[in-house]
PDB file of C-alpha atoms in Angstrom:
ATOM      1  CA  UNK D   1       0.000   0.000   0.000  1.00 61.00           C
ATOM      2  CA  UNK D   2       2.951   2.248   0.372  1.00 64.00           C
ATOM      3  CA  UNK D   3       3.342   2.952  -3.331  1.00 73.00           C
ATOM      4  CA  UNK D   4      -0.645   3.448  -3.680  1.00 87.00           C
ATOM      5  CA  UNK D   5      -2.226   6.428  -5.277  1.00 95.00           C
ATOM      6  CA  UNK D   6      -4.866   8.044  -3.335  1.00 97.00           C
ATOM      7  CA  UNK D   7      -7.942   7.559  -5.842  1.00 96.00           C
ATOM      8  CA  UNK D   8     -10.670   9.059  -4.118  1.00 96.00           C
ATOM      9  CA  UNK D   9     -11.210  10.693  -0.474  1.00 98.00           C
ATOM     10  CA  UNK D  10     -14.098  12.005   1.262  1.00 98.00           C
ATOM     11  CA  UNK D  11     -14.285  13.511   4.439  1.00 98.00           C
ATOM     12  CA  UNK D  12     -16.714  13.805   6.917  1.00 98.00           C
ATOM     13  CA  UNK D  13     -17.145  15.420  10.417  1.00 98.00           C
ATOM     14  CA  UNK D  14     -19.778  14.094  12.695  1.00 98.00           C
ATOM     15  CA  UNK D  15     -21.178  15.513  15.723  1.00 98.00           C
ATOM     16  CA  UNK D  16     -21.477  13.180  18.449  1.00 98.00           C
ATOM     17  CA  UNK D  17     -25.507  12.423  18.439  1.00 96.00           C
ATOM     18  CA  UNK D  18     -27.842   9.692  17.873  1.00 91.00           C
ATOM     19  CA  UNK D  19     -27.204   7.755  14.592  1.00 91.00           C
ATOM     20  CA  UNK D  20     -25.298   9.802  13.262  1.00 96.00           C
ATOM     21  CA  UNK D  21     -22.884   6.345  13.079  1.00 97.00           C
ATOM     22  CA  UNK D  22     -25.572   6.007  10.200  1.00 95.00           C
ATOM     23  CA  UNK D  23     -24.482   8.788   8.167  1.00 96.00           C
ATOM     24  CA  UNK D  24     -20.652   7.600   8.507  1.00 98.00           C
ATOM     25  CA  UNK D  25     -21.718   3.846   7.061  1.00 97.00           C
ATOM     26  CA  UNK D  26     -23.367   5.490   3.871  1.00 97.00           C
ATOM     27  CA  UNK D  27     -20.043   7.422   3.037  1.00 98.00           C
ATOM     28  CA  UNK D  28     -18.470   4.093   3.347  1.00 98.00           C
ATOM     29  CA  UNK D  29     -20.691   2.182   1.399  1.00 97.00           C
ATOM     30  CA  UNK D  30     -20.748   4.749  -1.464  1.00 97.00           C
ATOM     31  CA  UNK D  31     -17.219   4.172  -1.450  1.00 98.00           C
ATOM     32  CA  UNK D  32     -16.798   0.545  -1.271  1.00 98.00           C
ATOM     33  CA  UNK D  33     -19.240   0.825  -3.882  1.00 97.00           C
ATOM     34  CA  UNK D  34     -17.379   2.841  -6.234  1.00 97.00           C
ATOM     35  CA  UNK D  35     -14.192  -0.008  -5.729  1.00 96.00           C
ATOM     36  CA  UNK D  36     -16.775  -2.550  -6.873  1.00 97.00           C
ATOM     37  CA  UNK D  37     -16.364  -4.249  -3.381  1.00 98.00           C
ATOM     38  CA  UNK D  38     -18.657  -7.532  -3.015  1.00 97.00           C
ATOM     39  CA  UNK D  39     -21.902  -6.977  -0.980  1.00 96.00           C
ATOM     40  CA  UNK D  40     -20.225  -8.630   1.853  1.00 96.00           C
ATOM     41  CA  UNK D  41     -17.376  -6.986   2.421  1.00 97.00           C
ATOM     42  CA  UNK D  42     -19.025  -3.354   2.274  1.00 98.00           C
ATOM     43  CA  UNK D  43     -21.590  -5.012   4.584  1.00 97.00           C
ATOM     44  CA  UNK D  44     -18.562  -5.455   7.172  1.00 98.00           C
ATOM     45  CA  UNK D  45     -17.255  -2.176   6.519  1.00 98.00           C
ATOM     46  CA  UNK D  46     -20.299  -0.565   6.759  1.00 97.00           C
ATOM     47  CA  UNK D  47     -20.773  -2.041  10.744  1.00 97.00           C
ATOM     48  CA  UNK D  48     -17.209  -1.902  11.424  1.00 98.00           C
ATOM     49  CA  UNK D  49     -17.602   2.403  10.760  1.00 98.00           C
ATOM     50  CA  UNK D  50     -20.687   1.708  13.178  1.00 98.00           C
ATOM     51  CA  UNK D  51     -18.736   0.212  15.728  1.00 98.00           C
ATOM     52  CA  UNK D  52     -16.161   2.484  15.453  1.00 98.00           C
ATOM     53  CA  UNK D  53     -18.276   5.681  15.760  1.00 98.00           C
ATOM     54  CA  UNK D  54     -20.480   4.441  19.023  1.00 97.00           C
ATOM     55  CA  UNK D  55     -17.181   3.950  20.280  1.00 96.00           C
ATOM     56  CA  UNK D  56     -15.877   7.312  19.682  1.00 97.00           C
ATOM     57  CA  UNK D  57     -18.943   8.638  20.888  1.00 97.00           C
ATOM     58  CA  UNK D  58     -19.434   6.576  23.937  1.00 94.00           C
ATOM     59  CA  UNK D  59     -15.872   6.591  25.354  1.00 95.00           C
ATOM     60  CA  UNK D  60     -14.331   9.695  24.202  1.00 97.00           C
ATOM     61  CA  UNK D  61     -14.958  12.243  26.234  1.00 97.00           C
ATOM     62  CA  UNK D  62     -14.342  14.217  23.547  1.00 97.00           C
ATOM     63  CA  UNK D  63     -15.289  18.231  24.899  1.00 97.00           C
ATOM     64  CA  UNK D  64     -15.984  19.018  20.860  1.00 98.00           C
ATOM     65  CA  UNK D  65     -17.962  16.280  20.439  1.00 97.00           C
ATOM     66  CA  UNK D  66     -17.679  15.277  17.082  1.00 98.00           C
ATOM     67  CA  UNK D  67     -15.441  12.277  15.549  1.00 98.00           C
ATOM     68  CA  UNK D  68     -13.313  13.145  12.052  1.00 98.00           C
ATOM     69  CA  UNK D  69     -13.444  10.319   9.502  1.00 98.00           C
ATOM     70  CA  UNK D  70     -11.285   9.846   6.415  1.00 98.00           C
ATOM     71  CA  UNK D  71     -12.473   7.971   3.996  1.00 98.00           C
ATOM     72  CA  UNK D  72      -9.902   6.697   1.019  1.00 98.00           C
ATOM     73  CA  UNK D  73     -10.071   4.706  -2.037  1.00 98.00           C
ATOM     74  CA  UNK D  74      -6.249   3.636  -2.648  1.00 98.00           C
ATOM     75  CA  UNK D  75      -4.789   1.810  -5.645  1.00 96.00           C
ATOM     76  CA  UNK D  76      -2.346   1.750  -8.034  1.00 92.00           C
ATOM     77  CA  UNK D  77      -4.688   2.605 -11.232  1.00 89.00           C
ATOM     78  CA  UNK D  78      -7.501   0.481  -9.796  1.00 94.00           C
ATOM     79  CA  UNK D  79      -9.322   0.759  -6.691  1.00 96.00           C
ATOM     80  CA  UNK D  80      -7.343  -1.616  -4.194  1.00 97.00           C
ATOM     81  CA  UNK D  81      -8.374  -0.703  -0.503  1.00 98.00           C
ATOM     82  CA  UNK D  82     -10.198   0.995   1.203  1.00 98.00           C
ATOM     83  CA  UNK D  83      -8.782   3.084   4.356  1.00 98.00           C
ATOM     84  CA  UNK D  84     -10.916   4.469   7.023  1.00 98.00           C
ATOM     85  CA  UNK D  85      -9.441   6.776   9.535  1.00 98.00           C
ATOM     86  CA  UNK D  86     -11.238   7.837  12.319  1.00 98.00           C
ATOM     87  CA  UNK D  87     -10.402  10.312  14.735  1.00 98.00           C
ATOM     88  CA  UNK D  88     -11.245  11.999  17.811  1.00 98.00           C
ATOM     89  CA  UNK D  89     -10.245  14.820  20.320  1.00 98.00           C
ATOM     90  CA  UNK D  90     -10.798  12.621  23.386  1.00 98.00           C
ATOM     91  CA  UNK D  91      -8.896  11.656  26.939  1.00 97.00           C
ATOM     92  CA  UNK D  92      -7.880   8.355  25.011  1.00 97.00           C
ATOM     93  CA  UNK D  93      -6.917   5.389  26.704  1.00 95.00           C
ATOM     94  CA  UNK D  94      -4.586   2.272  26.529  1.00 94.00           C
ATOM     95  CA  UNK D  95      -5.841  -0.218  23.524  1.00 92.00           C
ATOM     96  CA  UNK D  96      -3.593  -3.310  25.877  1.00 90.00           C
ATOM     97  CA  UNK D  97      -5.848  -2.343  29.098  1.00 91.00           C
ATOM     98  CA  UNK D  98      -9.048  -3.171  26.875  1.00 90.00           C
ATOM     99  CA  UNK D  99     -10.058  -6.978  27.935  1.00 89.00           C
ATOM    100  CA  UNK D 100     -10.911  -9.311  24.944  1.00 93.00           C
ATOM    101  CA  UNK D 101     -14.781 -10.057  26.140  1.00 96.00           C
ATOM    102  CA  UNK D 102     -15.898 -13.495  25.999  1.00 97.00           C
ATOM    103  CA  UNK D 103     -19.592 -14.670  25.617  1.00 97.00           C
ATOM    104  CA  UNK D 104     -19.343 -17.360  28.697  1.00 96.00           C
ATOM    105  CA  UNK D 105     -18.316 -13.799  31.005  1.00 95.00           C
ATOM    106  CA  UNK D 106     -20.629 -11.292  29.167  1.00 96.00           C
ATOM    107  CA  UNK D 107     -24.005 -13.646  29.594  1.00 94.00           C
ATOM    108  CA  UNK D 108     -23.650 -13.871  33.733  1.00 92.00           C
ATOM    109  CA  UNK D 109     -22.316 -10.213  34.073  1.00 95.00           C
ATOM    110  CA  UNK D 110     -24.438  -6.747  35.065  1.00 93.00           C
ATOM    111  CA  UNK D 111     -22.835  -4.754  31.501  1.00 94.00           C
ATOM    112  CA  UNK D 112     -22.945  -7.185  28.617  1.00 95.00           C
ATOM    113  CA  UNK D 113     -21.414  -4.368  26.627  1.00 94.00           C
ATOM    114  CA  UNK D 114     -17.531  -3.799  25.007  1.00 93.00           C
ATOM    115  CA  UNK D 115     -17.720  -5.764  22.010  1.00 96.00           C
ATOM    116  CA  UNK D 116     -16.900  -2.749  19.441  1.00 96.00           C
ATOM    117  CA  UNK D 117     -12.804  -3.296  19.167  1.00 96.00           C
ATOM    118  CA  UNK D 118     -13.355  -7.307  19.037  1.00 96.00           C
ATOM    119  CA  UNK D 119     -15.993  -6.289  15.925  1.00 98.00           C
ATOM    120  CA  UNK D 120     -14.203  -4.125  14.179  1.00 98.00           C
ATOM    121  CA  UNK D 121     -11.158  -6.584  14.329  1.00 97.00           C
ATOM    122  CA  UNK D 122     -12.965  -9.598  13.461  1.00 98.00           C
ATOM    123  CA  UNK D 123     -14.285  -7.443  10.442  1.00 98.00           C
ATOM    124  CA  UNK D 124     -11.908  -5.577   8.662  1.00 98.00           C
ATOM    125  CA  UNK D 125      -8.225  -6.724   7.414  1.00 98.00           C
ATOM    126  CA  UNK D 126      -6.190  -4.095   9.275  1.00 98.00           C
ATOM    127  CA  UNK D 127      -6.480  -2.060  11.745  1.00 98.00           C
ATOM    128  CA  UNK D 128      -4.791   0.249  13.670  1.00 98.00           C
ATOM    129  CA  UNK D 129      -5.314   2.119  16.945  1.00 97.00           C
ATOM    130  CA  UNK D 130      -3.010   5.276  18.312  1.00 97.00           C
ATOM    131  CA  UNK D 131      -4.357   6.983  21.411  1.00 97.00           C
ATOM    132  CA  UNK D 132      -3.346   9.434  24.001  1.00 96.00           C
ATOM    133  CA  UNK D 133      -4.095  12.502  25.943  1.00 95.00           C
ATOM    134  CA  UNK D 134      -4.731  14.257  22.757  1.00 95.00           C
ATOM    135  CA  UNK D 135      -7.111  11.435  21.192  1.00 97.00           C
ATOM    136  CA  UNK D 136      -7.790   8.330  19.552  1.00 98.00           C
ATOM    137  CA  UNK D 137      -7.668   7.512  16.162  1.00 98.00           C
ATOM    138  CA  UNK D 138      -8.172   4.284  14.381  1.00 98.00           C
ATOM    139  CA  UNK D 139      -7.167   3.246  10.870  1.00 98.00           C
ATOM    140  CA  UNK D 140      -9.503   0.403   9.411  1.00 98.00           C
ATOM    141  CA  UNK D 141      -8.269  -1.139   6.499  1.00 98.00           C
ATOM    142  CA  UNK D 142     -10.245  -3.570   3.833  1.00 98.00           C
ATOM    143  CA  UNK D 143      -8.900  -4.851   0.644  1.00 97.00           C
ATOM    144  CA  UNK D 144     -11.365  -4.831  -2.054  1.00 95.00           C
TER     145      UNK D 144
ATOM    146  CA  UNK V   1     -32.605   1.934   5.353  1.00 46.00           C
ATOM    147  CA  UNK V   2     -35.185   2.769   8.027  1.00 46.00           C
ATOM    148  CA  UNK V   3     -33.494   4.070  11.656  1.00 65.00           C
ATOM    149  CA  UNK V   4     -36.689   2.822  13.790  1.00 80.00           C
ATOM    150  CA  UNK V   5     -36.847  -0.966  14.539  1.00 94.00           C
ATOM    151  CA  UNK V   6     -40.476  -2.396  13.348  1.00 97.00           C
ATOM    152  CA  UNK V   7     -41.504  -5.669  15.499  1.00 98.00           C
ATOM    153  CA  UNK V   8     -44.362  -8.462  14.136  1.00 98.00           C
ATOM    154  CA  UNK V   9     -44.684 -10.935  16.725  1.00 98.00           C
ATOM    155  CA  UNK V  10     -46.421 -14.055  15.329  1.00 98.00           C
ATOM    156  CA  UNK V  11     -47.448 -16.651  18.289  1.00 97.00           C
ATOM    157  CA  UNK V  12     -47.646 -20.242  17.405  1.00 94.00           C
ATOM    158  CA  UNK V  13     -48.461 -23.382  19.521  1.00 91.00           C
ATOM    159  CA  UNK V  14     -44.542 -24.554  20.340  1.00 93.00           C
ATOM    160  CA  UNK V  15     -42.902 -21.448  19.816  1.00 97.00           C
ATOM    161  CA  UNK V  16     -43.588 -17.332  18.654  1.00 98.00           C
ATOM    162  CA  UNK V  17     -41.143 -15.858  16.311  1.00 98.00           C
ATOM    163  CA  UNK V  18     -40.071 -12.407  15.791  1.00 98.00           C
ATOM    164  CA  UNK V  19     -39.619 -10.536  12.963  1.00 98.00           C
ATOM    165  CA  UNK V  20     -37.345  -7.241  12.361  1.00 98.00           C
ATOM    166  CA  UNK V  21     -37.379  -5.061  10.365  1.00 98.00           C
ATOM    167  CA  UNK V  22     -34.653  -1.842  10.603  1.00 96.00           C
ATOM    168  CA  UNK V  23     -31.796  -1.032  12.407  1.00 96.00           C
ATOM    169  CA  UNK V  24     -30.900  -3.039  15.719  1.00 97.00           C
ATOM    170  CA  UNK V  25     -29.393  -0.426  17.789  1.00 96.00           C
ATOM    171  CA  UNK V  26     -29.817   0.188  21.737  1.00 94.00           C
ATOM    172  CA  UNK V  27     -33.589   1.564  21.180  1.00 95.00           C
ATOM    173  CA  UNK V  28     -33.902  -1.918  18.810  1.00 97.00           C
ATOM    174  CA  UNK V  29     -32.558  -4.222  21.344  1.00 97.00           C
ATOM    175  CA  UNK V  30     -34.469  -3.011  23.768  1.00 97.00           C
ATOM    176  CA  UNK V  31     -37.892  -3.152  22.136  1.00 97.00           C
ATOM    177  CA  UNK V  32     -37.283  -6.755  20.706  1.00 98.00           C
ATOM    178  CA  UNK V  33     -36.284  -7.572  25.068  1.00 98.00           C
ATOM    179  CA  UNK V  34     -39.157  -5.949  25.913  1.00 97.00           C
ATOM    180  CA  UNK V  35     -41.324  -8.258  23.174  1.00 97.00           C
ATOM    181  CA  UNK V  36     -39.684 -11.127  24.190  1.00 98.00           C
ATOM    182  CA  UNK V  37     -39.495 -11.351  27.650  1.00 98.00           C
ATOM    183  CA  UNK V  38     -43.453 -10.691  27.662  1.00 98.00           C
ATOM    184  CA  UNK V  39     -43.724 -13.184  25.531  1.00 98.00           C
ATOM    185  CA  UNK V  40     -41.681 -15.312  28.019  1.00 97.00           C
ATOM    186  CA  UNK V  41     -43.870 -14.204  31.359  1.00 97.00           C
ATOM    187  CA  UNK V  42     -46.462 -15.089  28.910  1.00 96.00           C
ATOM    188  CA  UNK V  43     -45.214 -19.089  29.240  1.00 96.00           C
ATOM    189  CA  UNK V  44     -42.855 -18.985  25.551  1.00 97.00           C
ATOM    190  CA  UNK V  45     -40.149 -20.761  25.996  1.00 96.00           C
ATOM    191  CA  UNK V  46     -38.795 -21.385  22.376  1.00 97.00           C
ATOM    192  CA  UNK V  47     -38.379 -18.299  20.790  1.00 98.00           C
ATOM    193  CA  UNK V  48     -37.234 -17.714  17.121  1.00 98.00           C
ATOM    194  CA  UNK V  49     -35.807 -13.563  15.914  1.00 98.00           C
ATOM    195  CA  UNK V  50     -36.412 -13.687  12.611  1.00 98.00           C
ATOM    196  CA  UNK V  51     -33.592 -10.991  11.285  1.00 98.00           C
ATOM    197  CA  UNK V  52     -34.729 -10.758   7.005  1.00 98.00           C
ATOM    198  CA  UNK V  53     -35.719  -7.723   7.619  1.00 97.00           C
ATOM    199  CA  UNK V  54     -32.777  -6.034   9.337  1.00 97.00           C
ATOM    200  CA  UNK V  55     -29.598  -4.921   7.769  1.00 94.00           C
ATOM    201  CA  UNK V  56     -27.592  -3.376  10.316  1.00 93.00           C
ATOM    202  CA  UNK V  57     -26.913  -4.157  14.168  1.00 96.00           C
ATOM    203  CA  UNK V  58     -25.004  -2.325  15.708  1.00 96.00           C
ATOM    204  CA  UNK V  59     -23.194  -4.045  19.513  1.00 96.00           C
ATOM    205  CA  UNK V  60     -24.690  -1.973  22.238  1.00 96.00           C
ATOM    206  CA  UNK V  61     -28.263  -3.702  20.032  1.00 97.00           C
ATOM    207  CA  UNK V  62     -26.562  -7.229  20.351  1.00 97.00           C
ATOM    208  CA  UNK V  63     -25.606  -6.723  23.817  1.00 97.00           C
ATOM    209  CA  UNK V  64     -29.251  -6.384  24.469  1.00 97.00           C
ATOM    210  CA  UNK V  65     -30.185  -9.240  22.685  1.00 97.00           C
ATOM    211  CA  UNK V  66     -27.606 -11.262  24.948  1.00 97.00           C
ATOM    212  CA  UNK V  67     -29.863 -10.358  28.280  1.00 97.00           C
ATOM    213  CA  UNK V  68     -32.540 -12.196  26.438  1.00 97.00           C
ATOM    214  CA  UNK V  69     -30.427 -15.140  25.915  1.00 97.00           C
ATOM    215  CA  UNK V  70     -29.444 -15.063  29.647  1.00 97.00           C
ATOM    216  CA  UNK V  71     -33.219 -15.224  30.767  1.00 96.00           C
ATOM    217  CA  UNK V  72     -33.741 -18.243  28.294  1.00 96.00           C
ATOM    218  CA  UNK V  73     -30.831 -19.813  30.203  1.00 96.00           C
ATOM    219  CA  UNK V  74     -32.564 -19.308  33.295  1.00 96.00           C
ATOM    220  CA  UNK V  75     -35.967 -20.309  32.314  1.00 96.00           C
ATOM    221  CA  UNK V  76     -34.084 -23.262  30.153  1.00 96.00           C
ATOM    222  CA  UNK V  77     -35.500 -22.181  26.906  1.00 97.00           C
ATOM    223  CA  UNK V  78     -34.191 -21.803  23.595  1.00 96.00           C
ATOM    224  CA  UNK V  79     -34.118 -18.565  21.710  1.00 97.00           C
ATOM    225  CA  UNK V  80     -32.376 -18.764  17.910  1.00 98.00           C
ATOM    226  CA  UNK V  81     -31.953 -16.404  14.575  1.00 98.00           C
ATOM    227  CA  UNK V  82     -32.852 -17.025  11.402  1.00 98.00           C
ATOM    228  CA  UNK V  83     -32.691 -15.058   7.800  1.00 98.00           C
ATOM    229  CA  UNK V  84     -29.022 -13.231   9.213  1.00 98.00           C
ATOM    230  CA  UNK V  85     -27.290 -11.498   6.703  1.00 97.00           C
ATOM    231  CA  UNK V  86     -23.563 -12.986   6.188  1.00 98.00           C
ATOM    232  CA  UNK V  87     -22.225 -10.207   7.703  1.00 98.00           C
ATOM    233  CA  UNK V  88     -24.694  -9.753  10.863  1.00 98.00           C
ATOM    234  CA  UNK V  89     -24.170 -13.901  11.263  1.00 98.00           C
ATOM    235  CA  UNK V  90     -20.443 -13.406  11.002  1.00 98.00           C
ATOM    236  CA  UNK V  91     -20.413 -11.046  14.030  1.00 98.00           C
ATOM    237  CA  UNK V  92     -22.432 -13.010  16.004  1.00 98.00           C
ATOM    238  CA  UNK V  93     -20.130 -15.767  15.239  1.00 98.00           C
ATOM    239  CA  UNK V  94     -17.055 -13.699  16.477  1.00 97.00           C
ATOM    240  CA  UNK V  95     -18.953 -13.119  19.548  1.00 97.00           C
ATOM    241  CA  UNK V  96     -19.722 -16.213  20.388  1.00 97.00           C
ATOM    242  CA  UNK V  97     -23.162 -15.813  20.198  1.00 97.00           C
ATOM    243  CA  UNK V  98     -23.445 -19.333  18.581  1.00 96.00           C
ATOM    244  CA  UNK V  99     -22.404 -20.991  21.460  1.00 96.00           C
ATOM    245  CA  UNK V 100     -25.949 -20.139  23.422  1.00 97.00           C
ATOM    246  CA  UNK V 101     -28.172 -19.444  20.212  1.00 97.00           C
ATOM    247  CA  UNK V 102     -29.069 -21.880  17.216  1.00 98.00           C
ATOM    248  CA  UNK V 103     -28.562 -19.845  13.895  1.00 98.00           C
ATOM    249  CA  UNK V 104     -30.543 -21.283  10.903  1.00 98.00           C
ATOM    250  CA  UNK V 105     -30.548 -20.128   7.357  1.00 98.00           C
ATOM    251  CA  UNK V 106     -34.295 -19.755   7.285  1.00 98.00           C
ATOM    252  CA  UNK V 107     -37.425 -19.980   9.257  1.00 98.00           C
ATOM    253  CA  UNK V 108     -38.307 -23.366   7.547  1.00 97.00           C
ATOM    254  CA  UNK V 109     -35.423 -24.718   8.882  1.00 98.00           C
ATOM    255  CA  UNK V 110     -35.213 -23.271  12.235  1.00 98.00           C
ATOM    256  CA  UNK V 111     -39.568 -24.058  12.553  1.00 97.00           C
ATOM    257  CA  UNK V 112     -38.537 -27.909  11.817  1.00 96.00           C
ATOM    258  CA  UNK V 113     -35.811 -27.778  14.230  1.00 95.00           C
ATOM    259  CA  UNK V 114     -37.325 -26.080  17.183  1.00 94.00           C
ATOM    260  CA  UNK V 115     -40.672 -26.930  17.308  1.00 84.00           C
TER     261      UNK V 115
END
């Protein structure tokens, strides 16, 4: 990807408020759709964004309240990947303190919640998370 | 893609089955609990979600949907999915969701299994 040609970018900035992850998943499926991605794959992009957002907006603490998101179509020539970066102005935290949930803990516990990192993982190819006092940001990577 | 979660409940003798139809997010999740845990007070113990109609879940929506899966547990019931999309069956799958709940391709399937 280092040699890659940026082919198309859109950017968007969300304020923090009810389904407004929506509006970040239809920027991402216009451009998965303009790669010619298979249904499939921009249906995992599409909830990976999702995931990504409620995160941002849950866990942030972001005093501007709005998440930035990057959205490019990279190739050489042809639309090869999609790269989604995400970022916010929040407190941050430490992506090795986040437990991996597991379904046999989650069922019997009082939150059943912190699933988004182990989504997101499980659905794109890459992805990459830098945080710290100034913010988070996460790069999501799929491959058309 | 419609933002508010529609809910058809349809109550047969061995089991009811829900159907979606929109976005499962945490206002979703918790109007297909509240469904189904009336239907359990009501004496269900087999329920099927029947997910053609929904798209997009998003996890704080699936975490809900794990609570009801905790009170079939307890009432040793069964509650499955049917009609997932690859990608909403996928994340349940890298949950572990599959490990409590049945996922069938269809409702023919899952009604012949279940009931």
């Amino acid at each position: 990807m280092e040699n890659s040609l940026v082919l198309r970018e859109v950017t968007l900035t969300l304020p923090m408020l009810p389904d407004m992850e929506i509006a970040a998943s239809k920027t991402a499926t216009a451009m998965a759709e303009f790669m010619h991605m298979s249904s499939d794959r921009i249906d995992e992009v599409r909830m990976a964004v999702v995931e990504a957002c409620i995160n941002s907006f849950e866990h942030s603490q972001a005093t501007d309240r709005k998440v930035y998101i990057t959205f490019s179509v990279l190739g050489d020539r042809q639309p090869e990947t999609l790269q989604i970066v995400l970022r916010d102005t929040g407190i941050g935290f430490d992506p090795g303190d986040v437990a991996k949930p597991t379904i046999e803990e989650k069922i019997k516990a009082e939150s059943k919640r912190g699933w988004g990192l182990q989504i997101i993982q499980g659905l794109m190819d890459e992805v990459e998370i830098s945080s710290n006092d100034d913010g988070t940001k996460i790069v999501m990577t799929k491959h058309r | 893609m419609s933002e508010t979660l529609k809910l058809t409940v349809d109550r047969r003798d061995e089991l009811a089955v829900i159907y979606t139809e929109g976005y499962i997010n945490n206002q979703g999740g918790e109007e297909i609990a509240r469904e189904a845990f009336k239907l359990i007070d009501d004496g269900e113990k087999t329920l099927l979600l029947n997910l053609s109609g929904t798209k997009i879940v998003n996890s704080i929506g699936i975490s809900i949907l794990i609570e009801i899966i905790e009170k079939m547990l307890d009432i040793e019931g069964k509650l499955a999915f049917c009609s997932l999309t690859p990608t909403i069956e996928k994340t349940f799958h890298i949950m572990g969701l599959t490990q409590y709940a049945a996922i069938f391709p269809d409702e023919e399937s899952a009604v012949g299994e279940l009931a």
